Amino acid sequence: MKLLIIRHGDPDYAIDSLTEKGWREAEYLSKSISDMEVKAFYVSPLGRAKDTASVTRVVRPNNDTLVMFCHFGVECIMLGHLLGISPMVLWHGFCAAPTSVTTLVTEERRKGIASFRMSTFGDIFHLHAAGEKAAFAARFCEMYDNMDERHD
């Protein structure tokens, strides 16, 4: 099984949707994953995740690809559970930009026992291919004295 965890596009929290940049990011993402054979899409009920997904739409052996459009906190909780890592380590030490793709695949090393392995985290290949810079959302200022960047 392959599981793609995709963070929603650049958010406009005031209207629970996406910014203009977020809609562009979602469009680039949609083009890059449109050729994948996806078995199912799972989408958060919040507007910004639903808007991002709207542009794209171990019991037995399973080669399905599943896509989940969600939020960074949800991604950290899921990865923590599937990989046996504290979600707080992920939350405080990693950054997944809007529309970034995290890919996990299952490996069956012993018959009937599958485990997840993360092959990419926070990949923004679709933005690079389109010449689009990643949104600053999810990050904080590099230097505290920089008043042009987010502080909290």
JSON list of C-alpha atoms in Angstrom, two decimals:
[
{"chain": "A", "resi": 1, "resn": "MET", "atom": "CA", "xyz": [0.00, 0.00, 0.00]},
{"chain": "A", "resi": 2, "resn": "LYS", "atom": "CA", "xyz": [1.09, 3.55, -0.64]},
{"chain": "A", "resi": 3, "resn": "LEU", "atom": "CA", "xyz": [-0.27, 6.39, 1.49]},
{"chain": "A", "resi": 4, "resn": "LEU", "atom": "CA", "xyz": [0.16, 10.01, 0.44]},
{"chain": "A", "resi": 5, "resn": "ILE", "atom": "CA", "xyz": [-0.47, 12.61, 3.13]},
{"chain": "A", "resi": 6, "resn": "ILE", "atom": "CA", "xyz": [-0.99, 16.03, 1.58]},
{"chain": "A", "resi": 7, "resn": "ARG", "atom": "CA", "xyz": [-1.19, 19.24, 3.56]},
{"chain": "A", "resi": 8, "resn": "HIS", "atom": "CA", "xyz": [-3.81, 21.74, 2.40]},
{"chain": "A", "resi": 9, "resn": "GLY", "atom": "CA", "xyz": [-2.79, 24.72, 0.26]},
{"chain": "A", "resi": 10, "resn": "ASP", "atom": "CA", "xyz": [-1.73, 28.12, 1.60]},
{"chain": "A", "resi": 11, "resn": "PRO", "atom": "CA", "xyz": [-4.58, 28.90, 4.03]},
{"chain": "A", "resi": 12, "resn": "ASP", "atom": "CA", "xyz": [-6.86, 31.88, 4.38]},
{"chain": "A", "resi": 13, "resn": "TYR", "atom": "CA", "xyz": [-8.01, 31.10, 7.91]},
{"chain": "A", "resi": 14, "resn": "ALA", "atom": "CA", "xyz": [-10.47, 34.01, 8.04]},
{"chain": "A", "resi": 15, "resn": "ILE", "atom": "CA", "xyz": [-12.70, 32.41, 5.40]},
{"chain": "A", "resi": 16, "resn": "ASP", "atom": "CA", "xyz": [-11.65, 28.76, 5.95]},
{"chain": "A", "resi": 17, "resn": "SER", "atom": "CA", "xyz": [-10.46, 28.43, 2.38]},
{"chain": "A", "resi": 18, "resn": "LEU", "atom": "CA", "xyz": [-7.31, 29.07, 0.38]},
{"chain": "A", "resi": 19, "resn": "THR", "atom": "CA", "xyz": [-5.43, 32.18, -0.60]},
{"chain": "A", "resi": 20, "resn": "GLU", "atom": "CA", "xyz": [-4.87, 32.93, -4.28]},
{"chain": "A", "resi": 21, "resn": "LYS", "atom": "CA", "xyz": [-1.44, 31.30, -3.88]},
{"chain": "A", "resi": 22, "resn": "GLY", "atom": "CA", "xyz": [-3.09, 28.29, -2.23]},
{"chain": "A", "resi": 23, "resn": "TRP", "atom": "CA", "xyz": [-5.37, 27.79, -5.25]},
{"chain": "A", "resi": 24, "resn": "ARG", "atom": "CA", "xyz": [-2.33, 27.91, -7.58]},
{"chain": "A", "resi": 25, "resn": "GLU", "atom": "CA", "xyz": [-0.52, 25.38, -5.38]},
{"chain": "A", "resi": 26, "resn": "ALA", "atom": "CA", "xyz": [-3.56, 23.08, -5.45]},
{"chain": "A", "resi": 27, "resn": "GLU", "atom": "CA", "xyz": [-3.71, 23.30, -9.24]},
{"chain": "A", "resi": 28, "resn": "TYR", "atom": "CA", "xyz": [-0.02, 22.37, -9.60]},
{"chain": "A", "resi": 29, "resn": "LEU", "atom": "CA", "xyz": [-0.49, 19.51, -7.14]},
{"chain": "A", "resi": 30, "resn": "SER", "atom": "CA", "xyz": [-3.52, 18.23, -9.04]},
{"chain": "A", "resi": 31, "resn": "LYS", "atom": "CA", "xyz": [-1.58, 18.14, -12.31]},
{"chain": "A", "resi": 32, "resn": "SER", "atom": "CA", "xyz": [1.28, 16.23, -10.71]},
{"chain": "A", "resi": 33, "resn": "ILE", "atom": "CA", "xyz": [-0.83, 13.48, -9.12]},
{"chain": "A", "resi": 34, "resn": "SER", "atom": "CA", "xyz": [-3.54, 13.17, -11.79]},
{"chain": "A", "resi": 35, "resn": "ASP", "atom": "CA", "xyz": [-1.85, 10.18, -13.48]},
{"chain": "A", "resi": 36, "resn": "MET", "atom": "CA", "xyz": [-1.60, 8.14, -10.27]},
{"chain": "A", "resi": 37, "resn": "GLU", "atom": "CA", "xyz": [-3.98, 5.24, -9.84]},
{"chain": "A", "resi": 38, "resn": "VAL", "atom": "CA", "xyz": [-5.56, 6.35, -6.57]},
{"chain": "A", "resi": 39, "resn": "LYS", "atom": "CA", "xyz": [-7.96, 3.95, -4.87]},
{"chain": "A", "resi": 40, "resn": "ALA", "atom": "CA", "xyz": [-9.48, 6.51, -2.49]},
{"chain": "A", "resi": 41, "resn": "PHE", "atom": "CA", "xyz": [-9.27, 10.11, -1.35]},
{"chain": "A", "resi": 42, "resn": "TYR", "atom": "CA", "xyz": [-9.89, 11.10, 2.26]},
{"chain": "A", "resi": 43, "resn": "VAL", "atom": "CA", "xyz": [-10.41, 14.76, 3.03]},
{"chain": "A", "resi": 44, "resn": "SER", "atom": "CA", "xyz": [-10.66, 16.77, 6.24]},
{"chain": "A", "resi": 45, "resn": "PRO", "atom": "CA", "xyz": [-14.06, 18.47, 6.66]},
{"chain": "A", "resi": 46, "resn": "LEU", "atom": "CA", "xyz": [-12.43, 21.90, 7.02]},
{"chain": "A", "resi": 47, "resn": "GLY", "atom": "CA", "xyz": [-12.71, 24.22, 4.03]},
{"chain": "A", "resi": 48, "resn": "ARG", "atom": "CA", "xyz": [-9.01, 24.66, 3.25]},
{"chain": "A", "resi": 49, "resn": "ALA", "atom": "CA", "xyz": [-8.46, 20.88, 2.95]},
{"chain": "A", "resi": 50, "resn": "LYS", "atom": "CA", "xyz": [-11.69, 20.35, 0.99]},
{"chain": "A", "resi": 51, "resn": "ASP", "atom": "CA", "xyz": [-10.73, 23.17, -1.38]},
{"chain": "A", "resi": 52, "resn": "THR", "atom": "CA", "xyz": [-7.27, 21.69, -1.96]},
{"chain": "A", "resi": 53, "resn": "ALA", "atom": "CA", "xyz": [-8.78, 18.25, -2.68]},
{"chain": "A", "resi": 54, "resn": "SER", "atom": "CA", "xyz": [-11.51, 19.66, -4.93]},
{"chain": "A", "resi": 55, "resn": "VAL", "atom": "CA", "xyz": [-8.98, 20.44, -7.63]},
{"chain": "A", "resi": 56, "resn": "THR", "atom": "CA", "xyz": [-7.96, 16.73, -7.85]},
{"chain": "A", "resi": 57, "resn": "ARG", "atom": "CA", "xyz": [-10.44, 14.44, -6.98]},
{"chain": "A", "resi": 58, "resn": "VAL", "atom": "CA", "xyz": [-3.63, -5.45, 6.37]},
{"chain": "A", "resi": 59, "resn": "VAL", "atom": "CA", "xyz": [-6.25, -8.03, 5.81]},
{"chain": "A", "resi": 60, "resn": "ARG", "atom": "CA", "xyz": [-5.25, -9.21, 2.40]},
{"chain": "A", "resi": 61, "resn": "PRO", "atom": "CA", "xyz": [-2.51, -8.16, -0.06]},
{"chain": "A", "resi": 62, "resn": "ASN", "atom": "CA", "xyz": [-3.01, -4.49, -0.85]},
{"chain": "A", "resi": 63, "resn": "ASN", "atom": "CA", "xyz": [-1.28, -2.46, -3.55]},
{"chain": "A", "resi": 64, "resn": "ASP", "atom": "CA", "xyz": [-3.73, 0.44, -3.34]},
{"chain": "A", "resi": 65, "resn": "THR", "atom": "CA", "xyz": [-2.68, 4.07, -3.30]},
{"chain": "A", "resi": 66, "resn": "LEU", "atom": "CA", "xyz": [-4.63, 6.21, -0.85]},
{"chain": "A", "resi": 67, "resn": "VAL", "atom": "CA", "xyz": [-4.49, 9.99, -0.66]},
{"chain": "A", "resi": 68, "resn": "MET", "atom": "CA", "xyz": [-5.38, 11.97, 2.46]},
{"chain": "A", "resi": 69, "resn": "PHE", "atom": "CA", "xyz": [-5.77, 15.76, 2.33]},
{"chain": "A", "resi": 70, "resn": "CYS", "atom": "CA", "xyz": [-5.40, 17.04, 5.87]},
{"chain": "A", "resi": 71, "resn": "HIS", "atom": "CA", "xyz": [-3.54, 19.37, 8.21]},
{"chain": "A", "resi": 72, "resn": "PHE", "atom": "CA", "xyz": [0.00, 19.38, 9.60]},
{"chain": "A", "resi": 73, "resn": "GLY", "atom": "CA", "xyz": [-1.10, 18.38, 13.11]},
{"chain": "A", "resi": 74, "resn": "VAL", "atom": "CA", "xyz": [-3.06, 15.41, 11.75]},
{"chain": "A", "resi": 75, "resn": "GLU", "atom": "CA", "xyz": [-0.07, 14.44, 9.61]},
{"chain": "A", "resi": 76, "resn": "CYS", "atom": "CA", "xyz": [2.21, 14.46, 12.67]},
{"chain": "A", "resi": 77, "resn": "ILE", "atom": "CA", "xyz": [-0.20, 12.31, 14.69]},
{"chain": "A", "resi": 78, "resn": "MET", "atom": "CA", "xyz": [-0.57, 9.78, 11.85]},
{"chain": "A", "resi": 79, "resn": "LEU", "atom": "CA", "xyz": [3.17, 9.62, 11.15]},
{"chain": "A", "resi": 80, "resn": "GLY", "atom": "CA", "xyz": [3.91, 9.28, 14.84]},
{"chain": "A", "resi": 81, "resn": "HIS", "atom": "CA", "xyz": [1.53, 6.33, 15.11]},
{"chain": "A", "resi": 82, "resn": "LEU", "atom": "CA", "xyz": [2.58, 4.60, 11.88]},
{"chain": "A", "resi": 83, "resn": "LEU", "atom": "CA", "xyz": [6.33, 5.08, 12.39]},
{"chain": "A", "resi": 84, "resn": "GLY", "atom": "CA", "xyz": [6.55, 4.80, 16.17]},
{"chain": "A", "resi": 85, "resn": "ILE", "atom": "CA", "xyz": [7.84, 8.35, 16.63]},
{"chain": "A", "resi": 86, "resn": "SER", "atom": "CA", "xyz": [6.63, 11.00, 19.06]},
{"chain": "A", "resi": 87, "resn": "PRO", "atom": "CA", "xyz": [4.34, 13.37, 17.15]},
{"chain": "A", "resi": 88, "resn": "MET", "atom": "CA", "xyz": [5.87, 16.22, 19.17]},
{"chain": "A", "resi": 89, "resn": "VAL", "atom": "CA", "xyz": [9.29, 15.53, 17.61]},
{"chain": "A", "resi": 90, "resn": "LEU", "atom": "CA", "xyz": [7.68, 15.80, 14.18]},
{"chain": "A", "resi": 91, "resn": "TRP", "atom": "CA", "xyz": [5.63, 18.88, 15.10]},
{"chain": "A", "resi": 92, "resn": "HIS", "atom": "CA", "xyz": [8.57, 20.82, 16.52]},
{"chain": "A", "resi": 93, "resn": "GLY", "atom": "CA", "xyz": [11.38, 19.60, 14.27]},
{"chain": "A", "resi": 94, "resn": "PHE", "atom": "CA", "xyz": [9.81, 19.24, 10.82]},
{"chain": "A", "resi": 95, "resn": "CYS", "atom": "CA", "xyz": [8.02, 21.57, 8.41]},
{"chain": "A", "resi": 96, "resn": "ALA", "atom": "CA", "xyz": [5.51, 20.48, 5.77]},
{"chain": "A", "resi": 97, "resn": "ALA", "atom": "CA", "xyz": [4.75, 23.40, 3.45]},
{"chain": "A", "resi": 98, "resn": "PRO", "atom": "CA", "xyz": [1.22, 23.86, 2.09]},
{"chain": "A", "resi": 99, "resn": "THR", "atom": "CA", "xyz": [0.38, 21.25, -0.59]},
{"chain": "A", "resi": 100, "resn": "SER", "atom": "CA", "xyz": [3.47, 19.25, 0.35]},
{"chain": "A", "resi": 101, "resn": "VAL", "atom": "CA", "xyz": [3.29, 15.49, -0.15]},
{"chain": "A", "resi": 102, "resn": "THR", "atom": "CA", "xyz": [4.50, 12.92, 2.35]},
{"chain": "A", "resi": 103, "resn": "THR", "atom": "CA", "xyz": [4.68, 9.36, 1.01]},
{"chain": "A", "resi": 104, "resn": "LEU", "atom": "CA", "xyz": [4.62, 6.16, 3.02]},
{"chain": "A", "resi": 105, "resn": "VAL", "atom": "CA", "xyz": [4.78, 2.66, 1.59]},
{"chain": "A", "resi": 106, "resn": "THR", "atom": "CA", "xyz": [4.17, -0.64, 3.30]},
{"chain": "A", "resi": 107, "resn": "GLU", "atom": "CA", "xyz": [6.84, -3.31, 3.41]},
{"chain": "A", "resi": 108, "resn": "GLU", "atom": "CA", "xyz": [6.03, -6.91, 4.22]},
{"chain": "A", "resi": 109, "resn": "ARG", "atom": "CA", "xyz": [9.31, -8.31, 5.52]},
{"chain": "A", "resi": 110, "resn": "ARG", "atom": "CA", "xyz": [7.62, -11.28, 7.18]},
{"chain": "A", "resi": 111, "resn": "LYS", "atom": "CA", "xyz": [4.51, -12.97, 5.78]},
{"chain": "A", "resi": 112, "resn": "GLY", "atom": "CA", "xyz": [1.43, -11.13, 7.00]},
{"chain": "A", "resi": 113, "resn": "ILE", "atom": "CA", "xyz": [3.35, -8.45, 8.93]},
{"chain": "A", "resi": 114, "resn": "ALA", "atom": "CA", "xyz": [3.49, -5.09, 7.18]},
{"chain": "A", "resi": 115, "resn": "SER", "atom": "CA", "xyz": [5.20, -1.96, 8.40]},
{"chain": "A", "resi": 116, "resn": "PHE", "atom": "CA", "xyz": [5.26, 1.57, 7.04]},
{"chain": "A", "resi": 117, "resn": "ARG", "atom": "CA", "xyz": [8.36, 3.30, 5.70]},
{"chain": "A", "resi": 118, "resn": "MET", "atom": "CA", "xyz": [8.38, 6.99, 4.84]},
{"chain": "A", "resi": 119, "resn": "SER", "atom": "CA", "xyz": [10.01, 7.59, 1.45]},
{"chain": "A", "resi": 120, "resn": "THR", "atom": "CA", "xyz": [9.39, 11.35, 1.25]},
{"chain": "A", "resi": 121, "resn": "PHE", "atom": "CA", "xyz": [8.38, 14.02, 3.73]},
{"chain": "A", "resi": 122, "resn": "GLY", "atom": "CA", "xyz": [6.98, 17.41, 2.76]},
{"chain": "A", "resi": 123, "resn": "ASP", "atom": "CA", "xyz": [7.86, 17.08, -0.93]},
{"chain": "A", "resi": 124, "resn": "ILE", "atom": "CA", "xyz": [6.94, 20.14, -3.02]},
{"chain": "A", "resi": 125, "resn": "PHE", "atom": "CA", "xyz": [8.08, 18.77, -6.39]},
{"chain": "A", "resi": 126, "resn": "HIS", "atom": "CA", "xyz": [4.94, 20.11, -8.07]},
{"chain": "A", "resi": 127, "resn": "LEU", "atom": "CA", "xyz": [5.73, 23.68, -6.98]},
{"chain": "A", "resi": 128, "resn": "HIS", "atom": "CA", "xyz": [9.34, 23.45, -8.19]},
{"chain": "A", "resi": 129, "resn": "ALA", "atom": "CA", "xyz": [8.15, 22.09, -11.56]},
{"chain": "A", "resi": 130, "resn": "ALA", "atom": "CA", "xyz": [5.78, 25.06, -11.93]},
{"chain": "A", "resi": 131, "resn": "GLY", "atom": "CA", "xyz": [8.33, 27.64, -10.77]},
{"chain": "A", "resi": 132, "resn": "GLU", "atom": "CA", "xyz": [6.18, 28.47, -7.72]},
{"chain": "A", "resi": 133, "resn": "LYS", "atom": "CA", "xyz": [7.84, 29.32, -4.40]},
{"chain": "A", "resi": 134, "resn": "ALA", "atom": "CA", "xyz": [6.58, 27.46, -1.34]},
{"chain": "A", "resi": 135, "resn": "ALA", "atom": "CA", "xyz": [4.23, 29.43, 0.90]},
{"chain": "A", "resi": 136, "resn": "PHE", "atom": "CA", "xyz": [5.71, 30.71, 4.15]},
{"chain": "A", "resi": 137, "resn": "ALA", "atom": "CA", "xyz": [2.83, 29.20, 6.18]},
{"chain": "A", "resi": 138, "resn": "ALA", "atom": "CA", "xyz": [3.99, 26.59, 8.72]},
{"chain": "A", "resi": 139, "resn": "ARG", "atom": "CA", "xyz": [7.27, 28.36, 9.34]},
{"chain": "A", "resi": 140, "resn": "PHE", "atom": "CA", "xyz": [8.38, 31.09, 11.67]},
{"chain": "A", "resi": 141, "resn": "CYS", "atom": "CA", "xyz": [10.95, 33.85, 11.29]},
{"chain": "A", "resi": 142, "resn": "GLU", "atom": "CA", "xyz": [14.53, 32.75, 10.81]},
{"chain": "A", "resi": 143, "resn": "MET", "atom": "CA", "xyz": [15.72, 35.65, 12.94]},
{"chain": "A", "resi": 144, "resn": "TYR", "atom": "CA", "xyz": [13.50, 37.10, 15.66]},
{"chain": "A", "resi": 145, "resn": "ASP", "atom": "CA", "xyz": [14.34, 40.68, 14.69]},
{"chain": "A", "resi": 146, "resn": "ASN", "atom": "CA", "xyz": [12.90, 40.18, 11.17]},
{"chain": "A", "resi": 147, "resn": "MET", "atom": "CA", "xyz": [9.49, 41.86, 11.44]},
{"chain": "A", "resi": 148, "resn": "ASP", "atom": "CA", "xyz": [8.56, 40.89, 7.86]},
{"chain": "A", "resi": 149, "resn": "GLU", "atom": "CA", "xyz": [8.17, 37.22, 8.82]},
{"chain": "A", "resi": 150, "resn": "ARG", "atom": "CA", "xyz": [5.77, 35.42, 11.14]},
{"chain": "A", "resi": 151, "resn": "HIS", "atom": "CA", "xyz": [6.65, 35.29, 14.83]},
{"chain": "A", "resi": 152, "resn": "ASP", "atom": "CA", "xyz": [3.75, 33.33, 16.37]}
]
